[in-house]
Short mmCIF file of N, CA and C in Angstrom, two decimals:
data_model
loop_
_atom_site.label_atom_id
_atom_site.label_comp_id
_atom_site.label_asym_id
_atom_site.label_seq_id
_atom_site.Cartn_x
_atom_site.Cartn_y
_atom_site.Cartn_z
N VAL A 24 75.89 146.46 113.03
CA VAL A 24 77.17 146.56 112.36
C VAL A 24 76.93 146.84 110.90
N PHE A 25 77.60 147.82 110.35
CA PHE A 25 77.46 148.21 108.95
C PHE A 25 78.43 147.41 108.10
N LEU A 26 77.92 146.80 107.05
CA LEU A 26 78.78 146.08 106.12
C LEU A 26 78.89 146.90 104.84
N PHE A 27 80.11 147.18 104.39
CA PHE A 27 80.29 147.91 103.15
C PHE A 27 79.69 147.14 101.99
N SER A 28 79.89 145.86 101.98
CA SER A 28 79.43 145.02 100.89
C SER A 28 78.41 144.04 101.46
N GLN A 29 77.26 143.97 100.84
CA GLN A 29 76.17 143.19 101.40
C GLN A 29 76.07 141.77 100.84
N THR A 30 77.13 141.23 100.27
CA THR A 30 77.05 139.87 99.75
C THR A 30 76.95 138.87 100.89
N GLN A 31 76.38 137.74 100.59
CA GLN A 31 76.23 136.67 101.59
C GLN A 31 77.61 136.21 102.07
N GLU A 32 78.57 136.11 101.15
CA GLU A 32 79.92 135.68 101.53
C GLU A 32 80.57 136.64 102.51
N SER A 33 80.42 137.94 102.27
CA SER A 33 81.05 138.90 103.19
C SER A 33 80.39 138.84 104.57
N ALA A 34 79.08 138.66 104.62
CA ALA A 34 78.40 138.55 105.90
C ALA A 34 78.86 137.30 106.65
N GLN A 35 79.03 136.19 105.95
CA GLN A 35 79.48 134.95 106.58
C GLN A 35 80.93 135.08 107.08
N LEU A 36 81.79 135.69 106.27
CA LEU A 36 83.19 135.87 106.67
C LEU A 36 83.30 136.83 107.85
N PHE A 37 82.44 137.84 107.88
CA PHE A 37 82.43 138.77 109.01
C PHE A 37 82.10 138.02 110.29
N GLU A 38 81.03 137.23 110.26
CA GLU A 38 80.61 136.47 111.45
C GLU A 38 81.71 135.51 111.91
N LYS A 39 82.36 134.87 110.96
CA LYS A 39 83.39 133.88 111.26
C LYS A 39 84.64 134.51 111.90
N ASN A 40 84.99 135.74 111.49
CA ASN A 40 86.27 136.33 111.88
C ASN A 40 86.19 137.55 112.80
N LYS A 41 85.01 138.05 113.08
CA LYS A 41 84.88 139.32 113.83
C LYS A 41 85.51 139.29 115.22
N ASP A 42 85.50 138.13 115.88
CA ASP A 42 86.06 138.06 117.23
C ASP A 42 87.59 138.09 117.24
N GLY A 43 88.20 137.97 116.07
CA GLY A 43 89.65 138.00 115.98
C GLY A 43 90.20 139.35 115.58
N VAL A 44 89.35 140.39 115.60
CA VAL A 44 89.78 141.73 115.18
C VAL A 44 89.49 142.73 116.29
N LEU A 45 90.46 143.60 116.56
CA LEU A 45 90.30 144.67 117.55
C LEU A 45 90.44 146.02 116.86
N SER A 46 89.56 146.96 117.20
CA SER A 46 89.78 148.35 116.82
C SER A 46 90.89 148.86 117.74
N LEU A 47 91.85 149.56 117.18
CA LEU A 47 92.95 150.09 117.97
C LEU A 47 92.88 151.61 118.02
N PHE A 48 92.99 152.14 119.23
CA PHE A 48 93.02 153.58 119.45
C PHE A 48 94.39 153.89 120.03
N VAL A 49 95.16 154.69 119.30
CA VAL A 49 96.56 154.96 119.63
C VAL A 49 96.67 156.37 120.20
N TYR A 50 97.25 156.45 121.41
CA TYR A 50 97.36 157.72 122.12
C TYR A 50 98.82 158.14 122.24
N GLY A 51 99.05 159.45 122.10
CA GLY A 51 100.39 160.02 122.21
C GLY A 51 100.70 160.46 123.63
N GLY A 52 101.73 161.28 123.76
CA GLY A 52 102.25 161.70 125.06
C GLY A 52 101.28 162.44 125.95
N ASN A 53 100.38 163.23 125.40
CA ASN A 53 99.42 163.99 126.20
C ASN A 53 98.05 163.32 126.24
N LYS A 54 98.06 162.00 126.04
CA LYS A 54 96.81 161.20 126.02
C LYS A 54 95.89 161.60 124.88
N GLU A 55 96.43 162.31 123.85
CA GLU A 55 95.60 162.67 122.71
C GLU A 55 95.59 161.51 121.72
N LEU A 56 94.46 161.32 121.06
CA LEU A 56 94.31 160.27 120.06
C LEU A 56 95.13 160.67 118.84
N ILE A 57 96.12 159.85 118.46
CA ILE A 57 96.97 160.19 117.32
C ILE A 57 96.74 159.28 116.12
N ALA A 58 96.08 158.13 116.32
CA ALA A 58 95.82 157.23 115.19
C ALA A 58 94.75 156.22 115.56
N LYS A 59 94.07 155.72 114.53
CA LYS A 59 93.09 154.64 114.69
C LYS A 59 93.34 153.62 113.60
N GLY A 60 93.13 152.37 113.94
CA GLY A 60 93.28 151.29 112.98
C GLY A 60 92.77 150.01 113.60
N VAL A 61 93.32 148.88 113.17
CA VAL A 61 92.91 147.59 113.72
C VAL A 61 94.10 146.66 113.84
N GLY A 62 93.88 145.59 114.58
CA GLY A 62 94.83 144.51 114.68
C GLY A 62 94.05 143.21 114.66
N PHE A 63 94.72 142.11 114.32
CA PHE A 63 94.01 140.83 114.29
C PHE A 63 94.81 139.75 115.00
N GLY A 64 94.06 138.81 115.58
CA GLY A 64 94.64 137.79 116.45
C GLY A 64 95.44 136.73 115.74
N LEU A 65 96.70 136.59 116.18
CA LEU A 65 97.56 135.48 115.72
C LEU A 65 97.66 134.41 116.79
N ALA A 66 97.47 134.83 118.04
CA ALA A 66 97.41 133.94 119.21
C ALA A 66 96.42 134.59 120.17
N ALA A 67 96.03 133.88 121.22
CA ALA A 67 95.02 134.40 122.14
C ALA A 67 95.40 135.73 122.75
N ASP A 68 96.72 136.00 122.87
CA ASP A 68 97.18 137.25 123.48
C ASP A 68 98.14 138.03 122.59
N VAL A 69 98.09 137.79 121.28
CA VAL A 69 98.97 138.49 120.33
C VAL A 69 98.16 138.94 119.11
N VAL A 70 98.29 140.23 118.77
CA VAL A 70 97.66 140.74 117.55
C VAL A 70 98.73 141.31 116.63
N ALA A 71 98.48 141.17 115.33
CA ALA A 71 99.33 141.78 114.30
C ALA A 71 98.66 143.08 113.86
N THR A 72 99.47 144.08 113.55
CA THR A 72 98.96 145.35 113.05
C THR A 72 100.05 146.03 112.23
N SER A 73 99.76 147.22 111.73
CA SER A 73 100.74 148.02 111.00
C SER A 73 101.67 148.71 111.98
N TYR A 74 102.97 148.60 111.73
CA TYR A 74 103.95 149.24 112.60
C TYR A 74 103.75 150.76 112.63
N HIS A 75 103.49 151.37 111.46
CA HIS A 75 103.36 152.83 111.43
C HIS A 75 102.20 153.31 112.30
N LEU A 76 101.22 152.45 112.51
CA LEU A 76 100.07 152.80 113.34
C LEU A 76 100.46 152.99 114.80
N VAL A 77 101.36 152.16 115.30
CA VAL A 77 101.70 152.15 116.73
C VAL A 77 103.10 152.67 117.04
N SER A 78 103.85 153.06 116.03
CA SER A 78 105.25 153.43 116.24
C SER A 78 105.46 154.64 117.16
N GLN A 79 104.51 155.55 117.20
CA GLN A 79 104.63 156.75 118.04
C GLN A 79 103.77 156.69 119.30
N ALA A 80 103.24 155.51 119.59
CA ALA A 80 102.28 155.36 120.69
C ALA A 80 102.92 155.44 122.07
N GLU A 81 102.21 156.10 122.97
CA GLU A 81 102.50 156.03 124.39
C GLU A 81 101.61 154.96 125.01
N GLU A 82 100.41 154.83 124.45
CA GLU A 82 99.43 153.86 124.93
C GLU A 82 98.55 153.43 123.76
N VAL A 83 98.16 152.16 123.75
CA VAL A 83 97.25 151.64 122.73
C VAL A 83 96.14 150.89 123.44
N GLU A 84 94.91 151.20 123.03
CA GLU A 84 93.75 150.52 123.60
C GLU A 84 93.04 149.76 122.48
N GLY A 85 92.67 148.53 122.77
CA GLY A 85 91.93 147.72 121.81
C GLY A 85 90.48 147.62 122.24
N VAL A 86 89.58 147.56 121.27
CA VAL A 86 88.16 147.38 121.55
C VAL A 86 87.66 146.28 120.62
N ASN A 87 87.05 145.24 121.22
CA ASN A 87 86.57 144.15 120.38
C ASN A 87 85.20 144.48 119.79
N VAL A 88 84.69 143.57 118.98
CA VAL A 88 83.44 143.81 118.25
C VAL A 88 82.25 143.98 119.20
N LYS A 89 82.36 143.48 120.42
CA LYS A 89 81.28 143.61 121.41
C LYS A 89 81.42 144.89 122.24
N GLY A 90 82.47 145.67 121.98
CA GLY A 90 82.67 146.93 122.70
C GLY A 90 83.52 146.81 123.95
N LYS A 91 84.05 145.62 124.23
CA LYS A 91 84.90 145.43 125.42
C LYS A 91 86.29 146.02 125.16
N LYS A 92 86.76 146.85 126.11
CA LYS A 92 88.08 147.46 125.99
C LYS A 92 89.14 146.49 126.49
N MET A 93 90.28 146.47 125.80
CA MET A 93 91.40 145.62 126.17
C MET A 93 92.68 146.44 126.12
N LYS A 94 93.49 146.31 127.13
CA LYS A 94 94.79 147.00 127.16
C LYS A 94 95.79 146.23 126.31
N LEU A 95 96.62 146.96 125.62
CA LEU A 95 97.73 146.36 124.90
C LEU A 95 98.97 146.66 125.72
N GLU A 96 99.66 145.60 126.11
CA GLU A 96 100.77 145.73 127.05
C GLU A 96 102.07 146.20 126.42
N GLY A 97 102.20 146.07 125.12
CA GLY A 97 103.42 146.52 124.48
C GLY A 97 103.69 145.82 123.18
N ILE A 98 104.77 146.21 122.55
CA ILE A 98 105.17 145.64 121.27
C ILE A 98 106.08 144.44 121.53
N ILE A 99 105.76 143.32 120.93
CA ILE A 99 106.56 142.10 121.05
C ILE A 99 107.68 142.11 120.02
N SER A 100 107.32 142.45 118.78
CA SER A 100 108.28 142.41 117.68
C SER A 100 107.81 143.33 116.56
N VAL A 101 108.76 143.83 115.77
CA VAL A 101 108.42 144.67 114.61
C VAL A 101 109.28 144.30 113.41
N ASP A 102 108.73 144.56 112.25
CA ASP A 102 109.49 144.52 111.00
C ASP A 102 109.17 145.84 110.30
N ARG A 103 110.07 146.80 110.45
CA ARG A 103 109.83 148.13 109.88
C ARG A 103 109.74 148.09 108.36
N ASN A 104 110.52 147.23 107.73
CA ASN A 104 110.51 147.14 106.26
C ASN A 104 109.15 146.69 105.73
N LEU A 105 108.50 145.77 106.43
CA LEU A 105 107.18 145.29 106.00
C LEU A 105 106.04 146.03 106.69
N ASP A 106 106.37 146.95 107.62
CA ASP A 106 105.37 147.73 108.34
C ASP A 106 104.45 146.83 109.17
N VAL A 107 105.06 145.88 109.89
CA VAL A 107 104.31 144.93 110.71
C VAL A 107 104.78 145.02 112.16
N ALA A 108 103.80 145.00 113.07
CA ALA A 108 104.11 144.96 114.51
C ALA A 108 103.25 143.89 115.16
N LEU A 109 103.84 143.17 116.12
CA LEU A 109 103.09 142.21 116.93
C LEU A 109 102.95 142.80 118.32
N LEU A 110 101.71 142.85 118.81
CA LEU A 110 101.41 143.47 120.10
C LEU A 110 100.91 142.43 121.10
N LYS A 111 101.30 142.61 122.35
CA LYS A 111 100.84 141.74 123.44
C LYS A 111 99.54 142.32 123.99
N VAL A 112 98.50 141.47 124.07
CA VAL A 112 97.19 141.89 124.55
C VAL A 112 96.98 141.38 125.97
N LYS A 113 96.45 142.23 126.83
CA LYS A 113 96.05 141.80 128.17
C LYS A 113 94.60 141.34 128.04
N GLY A 114 94.40 140.03 127.99
CA GLY A 114 93.08 139.46 127.73
C GLY A 114 93.19 138.50 126.57
N LYS A 115 92.05 138.07 126.06
CA LYS A 115 92.05 137.11 124.96
C LYS A 115 91.31 137.66 123.76
N VAL A 116 91.88 137.37 122.60
CA VAL A 116 91.29 137.76 121.32
C VAL A 116 91.16 136.48 120.48
N GLY A 117 90.17 136.46 119.58
CA GLY A 117 90.02 135.32 118.69
C GLY A 117 91.23 135.20 117.77
N ILE A 118 91.50 133.99 117.32
CA ILE A 118 92.65 133.74 116.45
C ILE A 118 92.16 133.52 115.02
N LEU A 119 92.72 134.26 114.08
CA LEU A 119 92.36 134.09 112.68
C LEU A 119 93.24 133.02 112.05
N ALA A 120 92.61 132.18 111.24
CA ALA A 120 93.36 131.17 110.49
C ALA A 120 94.19 131.86 109.42
N LEU A 121 95.41 131.39 109.21
CA LEU A 121 96.28 131.96 108.19
C LEU A 121 96.18 131.15 106.91
N GLY A 122 96.14 131.86 105.79
CA GLY A 122 96.10 131.22 104.48
C GLY A 122 97.43 131.37 103.78
N ASN A 123 97.44 131.03 102.50
CA ASN A 123 98.65 131.08 101.70
C ASN A 123 98.49 132.14 100.61
N SER A 124 99.18 133.26 100.77
CA SER A 124 99.06 134.34 99.79
C SER A 124 99.65 133.96 98.44
N ASP A 125 100.51 132.95 98.40
CA ASP A 125 101.08 132.51 97.12
C ASP A 125 100.02 131.93 96.19
N GLU A 126 98.88 131.52 96.75
CA GLU A 126 97.81 130.94 95.94
C GLU A 126 96.90 131.99 95.31
N LEU A 127 97.05 133.27 95.69
CA LEU A 127 96.21 134.33 95.13
C LEU A 127 96.60 134.63 93.70
N GLN A 128 95.57 134.94 92.90
CA GLN A 128 95.79 135.34 91.52
C GLN A 128 94.99 136.60 91.23
N SER A 129 95.38 137.32 90.22
CA SER A 129 94.67 138.52 89.81
C SER A 129 93.20 138.17 89.57
N GLY A 130 92.30 139.01 90.12
CA GLY A 130 90.87 138.79 89.98
C GLY A 130 90.23 138.01 91.12
N ALA A 131 91.04 137.39 91.97
CA ALA A 131 90.49 136.63 93.11
C ALA A 131 89.77 137.57 94.08
N ARG A 132 88.69 137.09 94.66
CA ARG A 132 87.95 137.90 95.63
C ARG A 132 88.71 137.98 96.95
N LEU A 133 88.68 139.18 97.54
CA LEU A 133 89.33 139.45 98.82
C LEU A 133 88.36 140.19 99.72
N PHE A 134 88.59 140.08 101.02
CA PHE A 134 87.76 140.76 102.00
C PHE A 134 88.69 141.41 103.02
N GLY A 135 88.38 142.63 103.40
CA GLY A 135 89.17 143.31 104.42
C GLY A 135 88.32 143.59 105.64
N LEU A 136 88.87 143.33 106.81
CA LEU A 136 88.20 143.68 108.06
C LEU A 136 88.92 144.86 108.66
N GLY A 137 88.14 145.85 109.08
CA GLY A 137 88.74 147.04 109.65
C GLY A 137 87.73 147.82 110.46
N ALA A 138 88.04 149.06 110.74
CA ALA A 138 87.17 149.89 111.56
C ALA A 138 86.70 151.11 110.78
N ASN A 139 85.42 151.45 110.97
CA ASN A 139 84.91 152.66 110.36
C ASN A 139 85.29 153.87 111.22
N GLU A 140 84.78 155.04 110.89
CA GLU A 140 85.16 156.26 111.61
C GLU A 140 84.88 156.20 113.11
N SER A 141 83.80 155.49 113.51
CA SER A 141 83.46 155.42 114.93
C SER A 141 84.14 154.26 115.65
N GLY A 142 84.96 153.49 114.91
CA GLY A 142 85.69 152.39 115.53
C GLY A 142 84.98 151.05 115.46
N GLU A 143 83.80 151.00 114.83
CA GLU A 143 83.10 149.73 114.69
C GLU A 143 83.80 148.86 113.66
N ILE A 144 83.87 147.54 113.93
CA ILE A 144 84.47 146.60 113.00
C ILE A 144 83.51 146.39 111.83
N THR A 145 84.02 146.52 110.62
CA THR A 145 83.23 146.35 109.40
C THR A 145 84.01 145.48 108.41
N ILE A 146 83.35 145.12 107.32
CA ILE A 146 83.99 144.32 106.28
C ILE A 146 83.78 144.99 104.93
N ALA A 147 84.77 144.89 104.07
CA ALA A 147 84.69 145.42 102.72
C ALA A 147 85.19 144.33 101.77
N GLU A 148 84.67 144.37 100.56
CA GLU A 148 84.97 143.32 99.59
C GLU A 148 85.57 143.92 98.31
N GLY A 149 86.47 143.17 97.69
CA GLY A 149 87.06 143.59 96.43
C GLY A 149 87.77 142.41 95.79
N THR A 150 88.69 142.73 94.91
CA THR A 150 89.44 141.69 94.20
C THR A 150 90.93 142.03 94.19
N VAL A 151 91.74 141.04 93.86
CA VAL A 151 93.17 141.25 93.66
C VAL A 151 93.34 141.97 92.33
N ARG A 152 93.96 143.14 92.36
CA ARG A 152 94.28 143.87 91.12
C ARG A 152 95.60 143.37 90.54
N ASN A 153 96.57 143.24 91.44
CA ASN A 153 97.90 142.87 90.99
C ASN A 153 98.69 142.35 92.19
N ILE A 154 99.65 141.51 91.91
CA ILE A 154 100.58 141.07 92.94
C ILE A 154 101.97 141.50 92.49
N HIS A 155 102.56 142.39 93.26
CA HIS A 155 103.87 142.94 92.93
C HIS A 155 104.94 142.15 93.66
N LYS A 156 105.79 141.50 92.92
CA LYS A 156 106.89 140.73 93.52
C LYS A 156 108.04 141.68 93.84
N LEU A 157 108.54 141.57 95.06
CA LEU A 157 109.66 142.38 95.51
C LEU A 157 110.87 141.47 95.72
N ALA A 158 111.95 142.05 96.16
CA ALA A 158 113.15 141.26 96.45
C ALA A 158 112.90 140.31 97.62
N ASP A 159 113.77 139.34 97.78
CA ASP A 159 113.74 138.41 98.91
C ASP A 159 112.42 137.66 99.04
N SER A 160 111.84 137.23 97.93
CA SER A 160 110.58 136.48 97.90
C SER A 160 109.44 137.17 98.62
N GLN A 161 109.46 138.49 98.67
CA GLN A 161 108.37 139.25 99.26
C GLN A 161 107.49 139.77 98.15
N SER A 162 106.23 140.04 98.50
CA SER A 162 105.32 140.60 97.53
C SER A 162 104.31 141.52 98.21
N VAL A 163 103.65 142.32 97.40
CA VAL A 163 102.61 143.22 97.86
C VAL A 163 101.36 142.92 97.04
N ILE A 164 100.24 142.78 97.72
CA ILE A 164 98.97 142.50 97.06
C ILE A 164 98.24 143.83 96.88
N GLU A 165 97.99 144.23 95.65
CA GLU A 165 97.21 145.43 95.37
C GLU A 165 95.77 145.00 95.15
N SER A 166 94.84 145.65 95.86
CA SER A 166 93.44 145.23 95.77
C SER A 166 92.54 146.39 95.34
N SER A 167 91.31 146.03 94.96
CA SER A 167 90.31 147.02 94.57
C SER A 167 89.43 147.43 95.74
N ILE A 168 89.72 146.92 96.94
CA ILE A 168 88.89 147.22 98.10
C ILE A 168 88.96 148.71 98.42
N SER A 169 87.81 149.35 98.49
CA SER A 169 87.73 150.76 98.84
C SER A 169 87.56 150.85 100.35
N ILE A 170 88.61 151.24 101.03
CA ILE A 170 88.59 151.21 102.49
C ILE A 170 89.13 152.51 103.07
N PRO A 171 88.63 152.87 104.25
CA PRO A 171 89.14 154.06 104.94
C PRO A 171 90.43 153.74 105.68
N GLU A 172 91.06 154.77 106.22
CA GLU A 172 92.31 154.60 106.97
C GLU A 172 92.16 153.67 108.16
N GLY A 173 90.97 153.57 108.72
CA GLY A 173 90.72 152.73 109.88
C GLY A 173 90.92 151.24 109.63
N TYR A 174 91.17 150.86 108.40
CA TYR A 174 91.43 149.46 108.07
C TYR A 174 92.91 149.12 108.18
N SER A 175 93.75 150.12 108.35
CA SER A 175 95.18 149.88 108.43
C SER A 175 95.48 148.93 109.59
N GLY A 176 96.24 147.87 109.28
CA GLY A 176 96.58 146.87 110.28
C GLY A 176 95.64 145.69 110.31
N GLY A 177 94.55 145.77 109.55
CA GLY A 177 93.55 144.71 109.55
C GLY A 177 93.93 143.54 108.66
N PRO A 178 93.19 142.44 108.81
CA PRO A 178 93.47 141.27 107.99
C PRO A 178 92.86 141.38 106.59
N LEU A 179 93.59 140.89 105.62
CA LEU A 179 93.11 140.72 104.26
C LEU A 179 92.78 139.24 104.13
N LEU A 180 91.51 138.94 103.89
CA LEU A 180 91.05 137.56 103.88
C LEU A 180 90.81 137.04 102.47
N ASP A 181 91.10 135.77 102.25
CA ASP A 181 90.76 135.14 100.97
C ASP A 181 89.30 134.69 101.02
N PHE A 182 88.82 134.10 99.93
CA PHE A 182 87.43 133.68 99.83
C PHE A 182 87.07 132.63 100.88
N GLY A 183 88.05 131.88 101.35
CA GLY A 183 87.82 130.88 102.39
C GLY A 183 87.84 131.45 103.80
N GLY A 184 88.10 132.75 103.94
CA GLY A 184 88.11 133.40 105.25
C GLY A 184 89.43 133.33 105.98
N LYS A 185 90.49 132.93 105.29
CA LYS A 185 91.80 132.86 105.93
C LYS A 185 92.57 134.16 105.67
N ALA A 186 93.33 134.59 106.68
CA ALA A 186 94.13 135.80 106.54
C ALA A 186 95.32 135.53 105.62
N VAL A 187 95.37 136.27 104.52
CA VAL A 187 96.46 136.12 103.55
C VAL A 187 97.33 137.37 103.48
N GLY A 188 96.96 138.38 104.26
CA GLY A 188 97.74 139.61 104.25
C GLY A 188 97.32 140.54 105.37
N LEU A 189 98.13 141.57 105.56
CA LEU A 189 97.87 142.63 106.53
C LEU A 189 97.67 143.91 105.73
N ILE A 190 96.56 144.59 105.97
CA ILE A 190 96.22 145.78 105.19
C ILE A 190 97.08 146.96 105.60
N ILE A 191 97.70 147.58 104.61
CA ILE A 191 98.48 148.79 104.82
C ILE A 191 97.77 149.89 104.02
N VAL A 192 97.30 150.93 104.70
CA VAL A 192 96.64 152.04 104.03
C VAL A 192 97.68 153.12 103.81
N MET A 193 97.94 153.39 102.54
CA MET A 193 98.90 154.43 102.18
C MET A 193 98.13 155.59 101.56
N GLU A 194 98.79 156.70 101.33
CA GLU A 194 98.13 157.88 100.84
C GLU A 194 97.22 157.65 99.64
N LYS A 195 97.72 157.01 98.61
CA LYS A 195 96.93 156.89 97.41
C LYS A 195 96.52 155.46 97.07
N SER A 196 96.92 154.48 97.88
CA SER A 196 96.54 153.11 97.57
C SER A 196 96.39 152.29 98.83
N ARG A 197 95.71 151.18 98.68
CA ARG A 197 95.51 150.25 99.77
C ARG A 197 96.09 148.92 99.32
N VAL A 198 97.02 148.41 100.08
CA VAL A 198 97.68 147.17 99.69
C VAL A 198 97.70 146.21 100.87
N GLY A 199 97.96 144.97 100.57
CA GLY A 199 98.11 143.95 101.60
C GLY A 199 99.52 143.40 101.56
N ILE A 200 100.11 143.23 102.72
CA ILE A 200 101.40 142.57 102.83
C ILE A 200 101.09 141.12 103.18
N PRO A 201 101.51 140.16 102.36
CA PRO A 201 101.21 138.76 102.66
C PRO A 201 101.69 138.34 104.04
N VAL A 202 100.92 137.45 104.68
CA VAL A 202 101.31 136.93 106.00
C VAL A 202 101.80 135.51 105.86
#
């Protein structure tokens, strides 16, 4: 497994959380691959991911860090405004501990789990650049993590290894939506 950042902390957080992350392969109407990203376990049979990743899907396949394929049975719930979808998994996935994004401050270390071009789960490290407060007590975490599109839908972890956000990969920036 390739680690973007070779720090001891990132290697430890990867080992601790890797079983709770699935590479997602999203297929359209003609069984063509239309998107790749990740999802992370909130319950043994539920993963969170980016809504935009799965919104046009006819079928979604998950692959865990060991290469085992898992069928995703469908969408349980979505929040289009926050770009979040909860998916039902046929099988079991590890559960990531949730942290408190309100405790994050500018400069705090963050870690993102996602998939590289070949779909392997990897980890990248960075810091909080800014926290943008939005209406209705919502916020967006802007980070310095340099990540590919395959990280979309993945967990944003704090230094303690708890999921504090869901990674949304946009055209020119990578942000986390607090969980």
